[in-house]
Short mmCIF file of C-alpha atoms in Angstrom, two decimals:
data_model
loop_
_atom_site.label_atom_id
_atom_site.label_comp_id
_atom_site.label_asym_id
_atom_site.label_seq_id
_atom_site.Cartn_x
_atom_site.Cartn_y
_atom_site.Cartn_z
CA MET A 1 -8.79 -11.60 -32.71
CA ASN A 2 -4.89 -10.99 -34.53
CA ASP A 3 -2.31 -13.09 -32.79
CA ASP A 4 -0.40 -9.98 -32.31
CA SER A 5 -2.79 -7.52 -30.30
CA PRO A 6 -1.99 -7.31 -26.80
CA ARG A 7 -4.59 -9.38 -25.08
CA ALA A 8 -3.23 -12.63 -27.11
CA THR A 9 0.50 -12.14 -26.36
CA THR A 10 -0.53 -11.59 -22.51
CA GLU A 11 -2.47 -14.59 -22.69
CA SER A 12 0.64 -16.30 -24.74
CA GLN A 13 3.11 -15.54 -22.04
CA PRO A 14 3.41 -18.28 -18.51
CA ARG A 15 1.50 -18.11 -15.60
CA TRP A 16 3.50 -16.65 -13.53
CA ARG A 17 4.43 -14.00 -15.75
CA ARG A 18 0.73 -13.29 -16.12
CA THR A 19 0.50 -13.27 -11.81
CA LEU A 20 3.47 -10.86 -11.69
CA SER A 21 2.51 -8.47 -14.67
CA ARG A 22 -1.12 -8.49 -13.00
CA LEU A 23 0.29 -7.27 -9.82
CA VAL A 24 2.68 -4.87 -11.44
CA ASP A 25 -0.46 -3.23 -12.94
CA ALA A 26 -2.07 -3.18 -10.07
CA SER A 27 -3.67 -0.08 -8.93
CA ALA A 28 -3.25 2.26 -5.58
CA LYS A 29 -6.15 0.75 -4.12
CA GLU A 30 -5.54 -2.99 -5.26
CA ARG A 31 -2.05 -2.61 -3.90
CA MET A 32 -3.79 -1.20 -0.55
CA VAL A 33 -6.16 -3.94 -0.63
CA ILE A 34 -3.35 -7.13 -0.66
CA SER A 35 -1.63 -5.12 1.58
CA VAL A 36 -4.72 -5.29 4.41
CA ALA A 37 -5.55 -8.94 3.34
CA ALA A 38 -1.82 -9.73 3.45
CA LEU A 39 -1.98 -8.27 7.38
CA VAL A 40 -4.74 -10.45 8.06
CA LEU A 41 -3.28 -13.27 6.57
CA ALA A 42 0.16 -12.94 8.71
CA VAL A 43 -2.08 -12.70 11.89
CA ALA A 44 -4.10 -15.50 11.16
CA VAL A 45 -0.84 -17.52 10.70
CA GLY A 46 1.08 -15.97 13.53
CA PHE A 47 -2.25 -16.80 15.47
CA VAL A 48 -1.62 -20.63 14.89
CA ILE A 49 2.39 -20.06 15.87
CA VAL A 50 1.08 -18.99 19.20
CA VAL A 51 -1.69 -21.28 19.67
CA LEU A 52 0.96 -24.08 18.66
CA ALA A 53 3.82 -22.85 21.08
CA GLY A 54 1.16 -22.73 23.72
CA LEU A 55 0.44 -26.26 23.30
CA ALA A 56 4.39 -27.50 23.21
CA ALA A 57 5.52 -25.04 26.05
CA THR A 58 5.43 -25.81 29.79
CA CYS A 59 3.95 -23.75 32.00
CA ALA A 60 2.29 -23.80 35.91
CA THR A 61 -0.89 -21.57 34.72
CA LYS A 62 -2.64 -22.12 31.52
CA ALA A 63 -3.85 -19.42 29.63
CA THR A 64 -7.48 -17.99 29.87
CA VAL A 65 -8.38 -16.94 26.41
CA LEU A 66 -11.83 -14.90 26.43
CA GLY A 67 -12.48 -16.53 29.40
CA VAL A 68 -12.65 -19.35 28.53
CA PRO A 69 -9.57 -22.08 30.12
CA THR A 70 -7.81 -23.40 27.94
CA PRO A 71 -5.02 -26.00 27.84
CA LEU A 72 -2.62 -23.44 25.89
CA CYS A 73 0.27 -21.43 28.01
CA TYR A 74 0.06 -18.37 25.74
CA ASP A 75 -3.06 -16.14 25.21
CA PRO A 76 -3.20 -15.36 21.07
CA VAL A 77 -6.16 -12.94 21.63
CA ALA A 78 -3.43 -11.21 24.81
CA VAL A 79 -0.66 -11.05 22.51
CA TYR A 80 -1.88 -9.15 19.05
CA HIS A 81 -4.22 -6.76 21.51
CA GLU A 82 -0.91 -6.17 22.95
CA LEU A 83 1.01 -6.05 19.63
CA PHE A 84 -1.01 -3.28 18.46
CA LEU A 85 -2.81 -1.63 21.16
CA GLY A 86 -0.24 -2.03 23.47
CA ALA A 87 2.41 0.80 21.07
CA ILE A 88 -0.21 2.99 21.61
CA GLY A 89 -0.84 2.66 25.22
CA HIS A 90 -4.03 0.83 24.97
CA PRO A 91 -6.45 3.57 24.64
CA LEU A 92 -9.94 1.37 25.40
CA SER A 93 -8.82 1.42 28.67
CA GLY A 94 -9.36 4.38 31.34
CA ASN A 95 -7.50 7.71 31.62
CA TRP A 96 -5.97 6.91 28.25
CA THR A 97 -3.95 9.99 26.56
CA PRO A 98 -2.26 10.28 23.45
CA LEU A 99 1.20 11.33 25.48
CA HIS A 100 1.23 8.14 26.72
CA PHE A 101 5.05 7.16 26.88
CA ARG A 102 4.58 4.03 24.63
CA MET A 103 3.02 6.64 21.95
CA ALA A 104 6.41 8.45 22.51
CA VAL A 105 8.47 4.96 22.02
CA THR A 106 6.17 4.47 18.75
CA LEU A 107 6.74 7.71 16.91
CA GLN A 108 10.00 8.23 18.07
CA ASN A 109 10.75 4.93 15.80
CA ALA A 110 8.78 6.16 13.07
CA THR A 111 10.17 9.82 12.92
CA LEU A 112 13.80 7.62 12.75
CA LEU A 113 12.47 5.09 10.47
CA VAL A 114 11.23 7.72 8.35
CA PHE A 115 15.03 9.01 7.45
CA THR A 116 16.58 5.79 6.69
CA GLY A 117 13.42 4.43 4.74
CA LEU A 118 13.53 7.54 2.67
CA ALA A 119 16.95 7.65 2.03
CA VAL A 120 16.90 3.95 0.80
CA ALA A 121 13.43 4.90 -1.40
CA VAL A 122 16.15 7.82 -3.07
CA SER A 123 18.12 5.09 -3.85
CA PHE A 124 16.10 2.94 -5.13
CA ARG A 125 13.89 5.04 -7.62
CA ALA A 126 17.11 6.18 -9.36
CA GLY A 127 17.83 2.35 -9.94
CA MET A 128 20.98 2.09 -7.13
CA PHE A 129 20.61 0.00 -4.46
CA ASN A 130 21.71 1.85 -0.90
CA ILE A 131 22.39 -1.26 1.51
CA GLY A 132 25.04 1.23 3.24
CA VAL A 133 22.51 3.85 5.18
CA GLN A 134 23.48 2.26 8.37
CA GLY A 135 26.95 3.27 7.58
CA GLN A 136 25.79 6.44 6.22
CA MET A 137 24.14 7.23 9.44
CA VAL A 138 26.57 6.13 12.09
CA LEU A 139 28.61 8.88 10.12
CA GLY A 140 26.21 11.73 10.52
CA ALA A 141 25.43 10.56 13.99
CA LEU A 142 28.99 11.31 14.62
CA ALA A 143 29.25 14.17 12.84
CA ALA A 144 26.36 16.05 14.38
CA ALA A 145 27.55 15.08 17.87
CA LEU A 146 31.01 16.39 17.40
CA ALA A 147 29.90 19.82 15.54
CA THR A 148 27.50 20.63 18.32
CA ILE A 149 29.70 19.41 21.35
CA HIS A 150 32.31 21.40 19.76
CA LEU A 151 30.60 24.31 18.45
CA GLY A 152 28.38 24.35 21.57
CA GLY A 153 31.18 26.23 23.47
CA VAL A 154 30.93 29.02 21.55
CA ALA A 155 27.40 29.28 21.01
CA PRO A 156 24.93 31.27 23.11
CA SER A 157 22.90 28.95 25.28
CA GLY A 158 18.85 29.11 25.24
CA VAL A 159 16.57 29.13 22.55
CA LEU A 160 19.66 31.53 20.72
CA GLY A 161 21.80 28.44 20.63
CA THR A 162 18.84 26.10 19.81
CA LEU A 163 18.36 27.77 16.69
CA VAL A 164 22.50 27.41 15.80
CA LEU A 165 23.31 24.21 17.24
CA VAL A 166 19.93 22.64 15.82
CA PRO A 167 20.69 23.70 11.67
CA VAL A 168 24.35 22.97 12.29
CA GLY A 169 23.99 19.64 13.97
CA VAL A 170 21.29 18.42 11.09
CA LEU A 171 23.57 19.98 8.38
CA ALA A 172 26.49 17.86 9.51
CA GLY A 173 24.86 14.92 9.31
CA ALA A 174 23.60 15.23 6.41
CA VAL A 175 26.92 16.51 4.83
CA ALA A 176 29.19 13.62 6.26
CA GLY A 177 26.31 10.75 5.61
CA GLY A 178 26.07 12.61 1.78
CA LEU A 179 29.63 12.07 1.27
CA TRP A 180 29.72 8.83 2.58
CA GLY A 181 26.97 7.56 0.01
CA ALA A 182 28.48 9.51 -2.50
CA LEU A 183 31.37 7.40 -2.44
CA PRO A 184 30.06 4.00 -3.57
CA GLY A 185 27.86 5.93 -6.14
CA ALA A 186 31.28 7.68 -7.97
CA LEU A 187 32.50 3.78 -7.44
CA LYS A 188 29.67 2.66 -9.51
CA ALA A 189 29.50 5.35 -11.86
CA TYR A 190 33.06 5.51 -12.39
CA ALA A 191 34.85 2.21 -12.16
CA ASP A 192 31.74 -0.63 -12.62
CA ALA A 193 31.64 -1.78 -9.11
CA ASN A 194 28.55 -3.26 -8.04
CA GLU A 195 26.91 -0.70 -5.09
CA VAL A 196 25.28 -3.73 -3.34
CA ILE A 197 28.56 -5.10 -2.46
CA THR A 198 30.81 -1.39 -1.82
CA THR A 199 27.90 -0.36 0.34
CA ILE A 200 27.41 -3.43 2.37
CA MET A 201 31.29 -2.98 3.12
CA LEU A 202 31.52 0.37 3.50
CA ASN A 203 28.81 -0.27 6.26
CA PHE A 204 31.67 -1.91 8.56
CA VAL A 205 34.46 0.56 7.68
CA ALA A 206 32.00 3.11 8.93
CA ALA A 207 31.29 1.43 11.59
CA ASN A 208 34.73 0.17 12.53
CA PHE A 209 36.35 3.47 11.61
CA ALA A 210 34.11 5.74 14.12
CA TYR A 211 34.98 3.59 16.57
CA VAL A 212 38.42 4.09 16.60
CA VAL A 213 38.02 7.82 16.21
CA VAL A 214 35.72 8.03 19.13
CA SER A 215 37.61 5.62 21.13
CA SER A 216 40.87 7.20 20.51
CA TRP A 217 39.93 11.00 20.85
CA PHE A 218 36.54 11.69 21.96
CA THR A 219 35.95 9.26 24.62
CA PRO A 220 35.42 11.09 28.11
CA PRO A 221 38.39 9.95 30.40
CA ASP A 222 35.99 8.99 32.92
CA SER A 223 33.91 6.52 30.66
CA SER A 224 33.95 3.34 30.34
CA LEU A 225 32.20 3.06 27.15
CA VAL A 226 33.18 4.08 23.57
CA GLN A 227 30.76 7.24 23.17
CA THR A 228 31.30 10.62 22.52
CA ALA A 229 30.68 13.44 25.50
CA ASN A 230 26.65 14.44 25.80
CA ILE A 231 25.68 17.34 23.06
CA PRO A 232 24.82 20.53 24.92
CA THR A 233 21.31 21.11 26.45
CA ALA A 234 20.73 23.77 23.69
CA ALA A 235 21.50 20.94 20.88
CA TYR A 236 18.86 18.55 21.91
CA ILE A 237 15.36 19.15 19.55
CA PRO A 238 13.37 21.01 22.19
CA THR A 239 10.01 19.45 22.78
CA VAL A 240 6.37 21.49 22.62
CA PRO A 241 5.08 22.89 26.00
CA PHE A 242 1.80 20.59 26.96
CA ALA A 243 2.87 17.62 24.98
CA PHE A 244 5.64 14.76 25.37
CA GLN A 245 7.98 15.21 28.25
CA PRO A 246 11.71 15.40 27.84
CA ARG A 247 12.07 12.25 29.42
CA ASP A 248 10.02 10.87 26.65
CA SER A 249 13.24 11.25 24.19
CA PHE A 250 11.04 12.47 21.52
CA SER A 251 9.97 15.61 20.14
CA LEU A 252 6.71 16.87 18.29
CA LEU A 253 8.84 19.18 16.31
CA GLY A 254 11.19 16.14 15.28
CA LEU A 255 8.20 14.47 13.90
CA LEU A 256 7.19 17.60 11.81
CA PHE A 257 10.77 17.57 10.41
CA ALA A 258 10.32 13.78 9.80
CA VAL A 259 6.84 15.25 7.98
CA ALA A 260 7.63 18.19 5.94
CA LEU A 261 10.89 15.98 4.58
CA VAL A 262 8.67 12.99 2.97
CA VAL A 263 6.67 15.86 1.34
CA GLY A 264 9.61 17.86 0.56
CA VAL A 265 11.27 14.37 -1.31
CA ALA A 266 8.15 13.60 -2.69
CA TYR A 267 7.80 16.48 -4.39
CA LEU A 268 11.19 16.34 -5.26
CA LEU A 269 10.83 13.29 -7.21
CA ALA A 270 7.82 14.38 -8.96
CA ARG A 271 7.67 17.79 -9.66
CA THR A 272 11.47 18.25 -10.59
CA VAL A 273 13.83 18.47 -13.69
CA PHE A 274 16.18 16.60 -11.01
CA GLY A 275 13.45 14.26 -9.97
CA TYR A 276 12.78 13.70 -13.56
CA ASP A 277 15.59 12.54 -14.33
CA LEU A 278 16.52 10.27 -11.24
CA ARG A 279 12.92 8.41 -11.92
CA ALA A 280 13.72 8.18 -15.38
CA SER A 281 17.36 6.93 -15.11
CA GLY A 282 15.94 4.26 -12.85
CA GLU A 283 12.96 3.04 -14.89
CA GLN A 284 14.42 3.34 -18.11
CA PRO A 285 18.16 3.94 -18.32
CA GLU A 286 18.58 3.62 -21.94
CA ALA A 287 15.77 6.34 -22.46
CA ALA A 288 17.22 8.55 -19.99
CA ALA A 289 20.54 8.78 -21.56
CA TYR A 290 18.43 8.89 -25.28
CA GLY A 291 16.82 12.16 -23.98
CA GLY A 292 20.35 13.98 -22.20
CA VAL A 293 20.37 12.73 -18.85
CA SER A 294 24.11 12.27 -17.76
CA GLU A 295 23.77 8.35 -16.23
CA LYS A 296 26.94 9.29 -14.02
CA GLN A 297 26.03 12.19 -12.50
CA THR A 298 22.71 10.99 -11.75
CA MET A 299 23.97 7.91 -10.21
CA VAL A 300 26.57 10.10 -7.55
CA ALA A 301 23.75 13.03 -6.77
CA SER A 302 20.98 9.94 -6.01
CA MET A 303 23.69 8.79 -3.49
CA THR A 304 24.45 11.82 -2.25
CA LEU A 305 21.10 12.43 -1.53
CA SER A 306 20.20 9.22 -0.37
CA GLY A 307 23.61 9.51 1.97
CA ALA A 308 22.30 12.86 3.68
CA LEU A 309 19.02 11.37 4.04
CA GLY A 310 20.30 8.57 6.39
CA GLY A 311 23.01 11.29 7.75
CA VAL A 312 20.50 13.17 8.73
CA GLY A 313 18.34 9.99 10.38
CA GLY A 314 21.81 9.68 12.85
CA ALA A 315 21.34 13.17 13.85
CA VAL A 316 18.10 12.95 14.86
CA LEU A 317 18.95 10.39 16.29
CA VAL A 318 21.72 11.84 18.26
CA MET A 319 19.89 15.25 19.04
CA MET A 320 16.34 13.68 20.20
CA VAL A 321 17.61 10.66 21.60
CA GLN A 322 20.88 9.21 22.89
CA GLY A 323 22.29 13.02 23.06
CA ARG A 324 25.52 11.66 22.51
CA TRP A 325 27.65 9.16 20.15
CA LEU A 326 27.34 5.78 21.21
CA ALA A 327 29.03 2.70 19.42
CA ASN A 328 26.56 -0.23 18.18
CA LEU A 329 24.16 2.62 16.99
CA PRO A 330 20.16 1.03 16.34
CA GLN A 331 20.10 -0.74 13.53
CA LEU A 332 17.64 1.88 11.62
CA GLY A 333 19.61 1.46 8.41
CA PHE A 334 18.98 -2.00 7.66
CA ASP A 335 15.00 -1.41 8.92
CA GLY A 336 15.08 1.55 6.51
CA ILE A 337 15.65 -1.03 3.44
CA THR A 338 12.22 -3.04 4.84
CA VAL A 339 10.14 0.07 5.00
CA SER A 340 11.32 1.47 1.93
CA ILE A 341 10.44 -1.91 0.34
CA LEU A 342 7.05 -1.67 2.20
CA ALA A 343 6.29 1.65 1.03
CA GLY A 344 6.87 0.59 -2.74
CA ASN A 345 10.06 2.72 -2.80
CA ASN A 346 7.18 5.93 -2.54
CA PRO A 347 8.41 8.47 -0.49
CA LEU A 348 4.64 9.34 0.43
CA GLY A 349 3.89 5.72 1.75
CA VAL A 350 7.45 5.93 3.60
CA GLY A 351 5.68 7.87 6.23
CA PHE A 352 2.81 5.50 6.83
CA ALA A 353 5.14 2.22 6.31
CA ALA A 354 7.21 3.57 9.19
CA LEU A 355 4.79 4.27 11.42
CA LEU A 356 3.39 0.48 10.97
CA PHE A 357 7.13 -0.39 12.08
CA GLY A 358 7.30 1.56 14.37
CA VAL A 359 4.01 0.29 16.03
CA LEU A 360 5.28 -3.09 15.55
CA LYS A 361 8.51 -2.64 17.52
CA SER A 362 6.75 -0.42 20.12
CA GLY A 363 4.04 -3.32 20.08
CA SER A 364 6.61 -6.25 20.41
CA ALA A 365 8.03 -4.62 23.63
CA ALA A 366 4.59 -4.37 25.16
CA ILE A 367 4.32 -7.83 24.27
CA GLY A 368 7.23 -8.84 26.43
CA PHE A 369 6.29 -6.61 29.28
CA GLY A 370 2.21 -7.93 29.31
CA THR A 371 2.46 -11.74 28.33
CA ASP A 372 4.45 -14.76 29.14
CA VAL A 373 5.65 -15.18 25.29
CA PRO A 374 9.49 -15.97 25.36
CA PRO A 375 10.89 -12.91 23.30
CA SER A 376 12.43 -15.30 20.17
CA LEU A 377 8.63 -15.96 19.52
CA VAL A 378 7.52 -11.90 19.38
CA ASP A 379 9.99 -11.72 16.72
CA VAL A 380 8.66 -14.25 14.99
CA LEU A 381 5.18 -12.45 14.99
CA ARG A 382 6.49 -9.07 14.07
CA GLY A 383 8.95 -11.04 11.25
CA LEU A 384 5.37 -12.64 9.87
CA VAL A 385 3.60 -9.07 9.89
CA ILE A 386 6.48 -7.55 7.70
CA LEU A 387 7.01 -10.31 5.85
CA PHE A 388 3.11 -11.04 4.45
CA VAL A 389 2.98 -7.38 4.07
CA ALA A 390 6.08 -6.38 2.50
CA MET A 391 6.28 -9.25 -0.23
CA PRO A 392 3.40 -8.00 -2.85
CA GLU A 393 5.72 -5.06 -2.78
CA PHE A 394 8.95 -6.98 -2.82
CA PHE A 395 7.56 -9.26 -5.87
CA ARG A 396 5.83 -6.20 -7.82
CA MET A 397 9.61 -4.37 -7.58
CA ILE A 398 11.35 -7.53 -9.21
CA GLY A 399 8.52 -7.66 -11.77
CA ALA A 400 8.86 -3.85 -13.19
CA SER A 401 12.88 -4.68 -12.92
CA LEU A 402 12.28 -7.53 -15.33
CA GLY A 403 9.96 -5.37 -17.66
CA VAL A 404 6.96 -7.01 -16.68
CA GLY A 405 3.74 -5.44 -16.72
CA GLY A 406 2.82 -2.30 -18.71
CA ASP A 407 2.70 0.21 -16.35
CA VAL A 408 5.21 0.22 -13.22
CA ASP A 409 4.42 3.48 -12.11
CA ALA A 410 0.98 2.00 -11.24
#
C-alpha cells in the first residue's frame, strides 16, 4: 500500500485525532444512535446519583421503590417518571388529555427555545459565535411591548386589531434584535473585534439599557416593579378554539410560527445563494473569499439575521406569555446555545432539541411537585442529560473547526 494513501495517513494520526475524525464523519443515523446512547448513559449515572443522595439524606419515611421497601429517602424510579412523563401530564394515568396544563408549559418552553436556538445556529453556521442572543431577545421583547402598547391606542379592537398588532410586534422585535446583533457583526468585520467578547458585553449593556429606559419612562406609576404597562388584548397571539386555554400562556399558533421559521431557516441555508455564502464562509472562509463571497458583508448579515431571530423570540415571549416587558427575563438566550449545540447547529434539529429541552424544564418542575427530591439535585439530573447528549456534538463541532475528518457536513 502506498504510504501516502488516505488510509495510511489516517492510521498514522494520533488516537485522539482518529476518534475525533470518526465522530466528525459520523452519519446522521450514527449520530442519532450516539445521542440515544448518551441519553441512556445520563439516566444511568443520574440514577446512581439519586440512590447515593437518598442514602446520605435524612428523612422520616423511607422510599418504597416498585413496591419494595428501601433504606433510600428518594425513589429514583419516581424521579425519572416525573422528569419525562410529568412534563406531558402522565399520559398513562386515567382521564389524560394532550391539552393538559403541563403539556402547555412544555410546548411553551419548546416554542421559545426554537427562536433562540435558531438564532445561535445561524451564527454558528456562518462561523460566528453569537453569545449575545439574550441581549437581542431583551431588546426585541422591549420593542414589541412598546410598539404594541403605543399602536394599540389607534389600532382597531378584536380580530382586526390582532391582525395589525401581532405582525407589528413581531416585526418590531425582529428589527430591534437584528440591529443589536448587527453591531457585534460590524465590529468583527471592520474592527476585528472578537465577537464572543462583544456579544457577552452587549448582553449586559442591553439588559441595563432596557432597565433604565423602562424604569425612567415606561413603568406605570402604581407599579412596584420595573415593567411596562400591559400590551393590548388584541396584541396577544390568539389561542386556537378547542385547544389550550388563554390562562395556559401558550398558543398553538405561536408553535406553528416557530415550526414555520425552522423550515424557513433550513430552506434559506440549504437552497438559497445567501445561505450558501453563509455556510461557505463558516466552513471554508478562504475558499468562500476566493469564490467572490464578501466576508465582511456575510459577517454583518449573519449576525443581523441571528439577532433578528433572537428578537422575535423576545416578541413572542411578551405577546404569548408575559403580556408586558419585565425586568429579569428568563435566560432563554443562553439556553439557546445549548439547544443549538444539541442540534448540531442544524435548523431542523433545533426543533427537536428545543422540544427535549422543554420536556426537561417542565419535567424538572414536575419533580419538585411530585417528589421530595431537593431542587439542586433536580438541576443536577437535568444538567447531566443535557451534558451527555450535547457533548458528542460539541466535540464534533471542535473537530470540524480543526479540520478533522473528511466531511464536516455529515
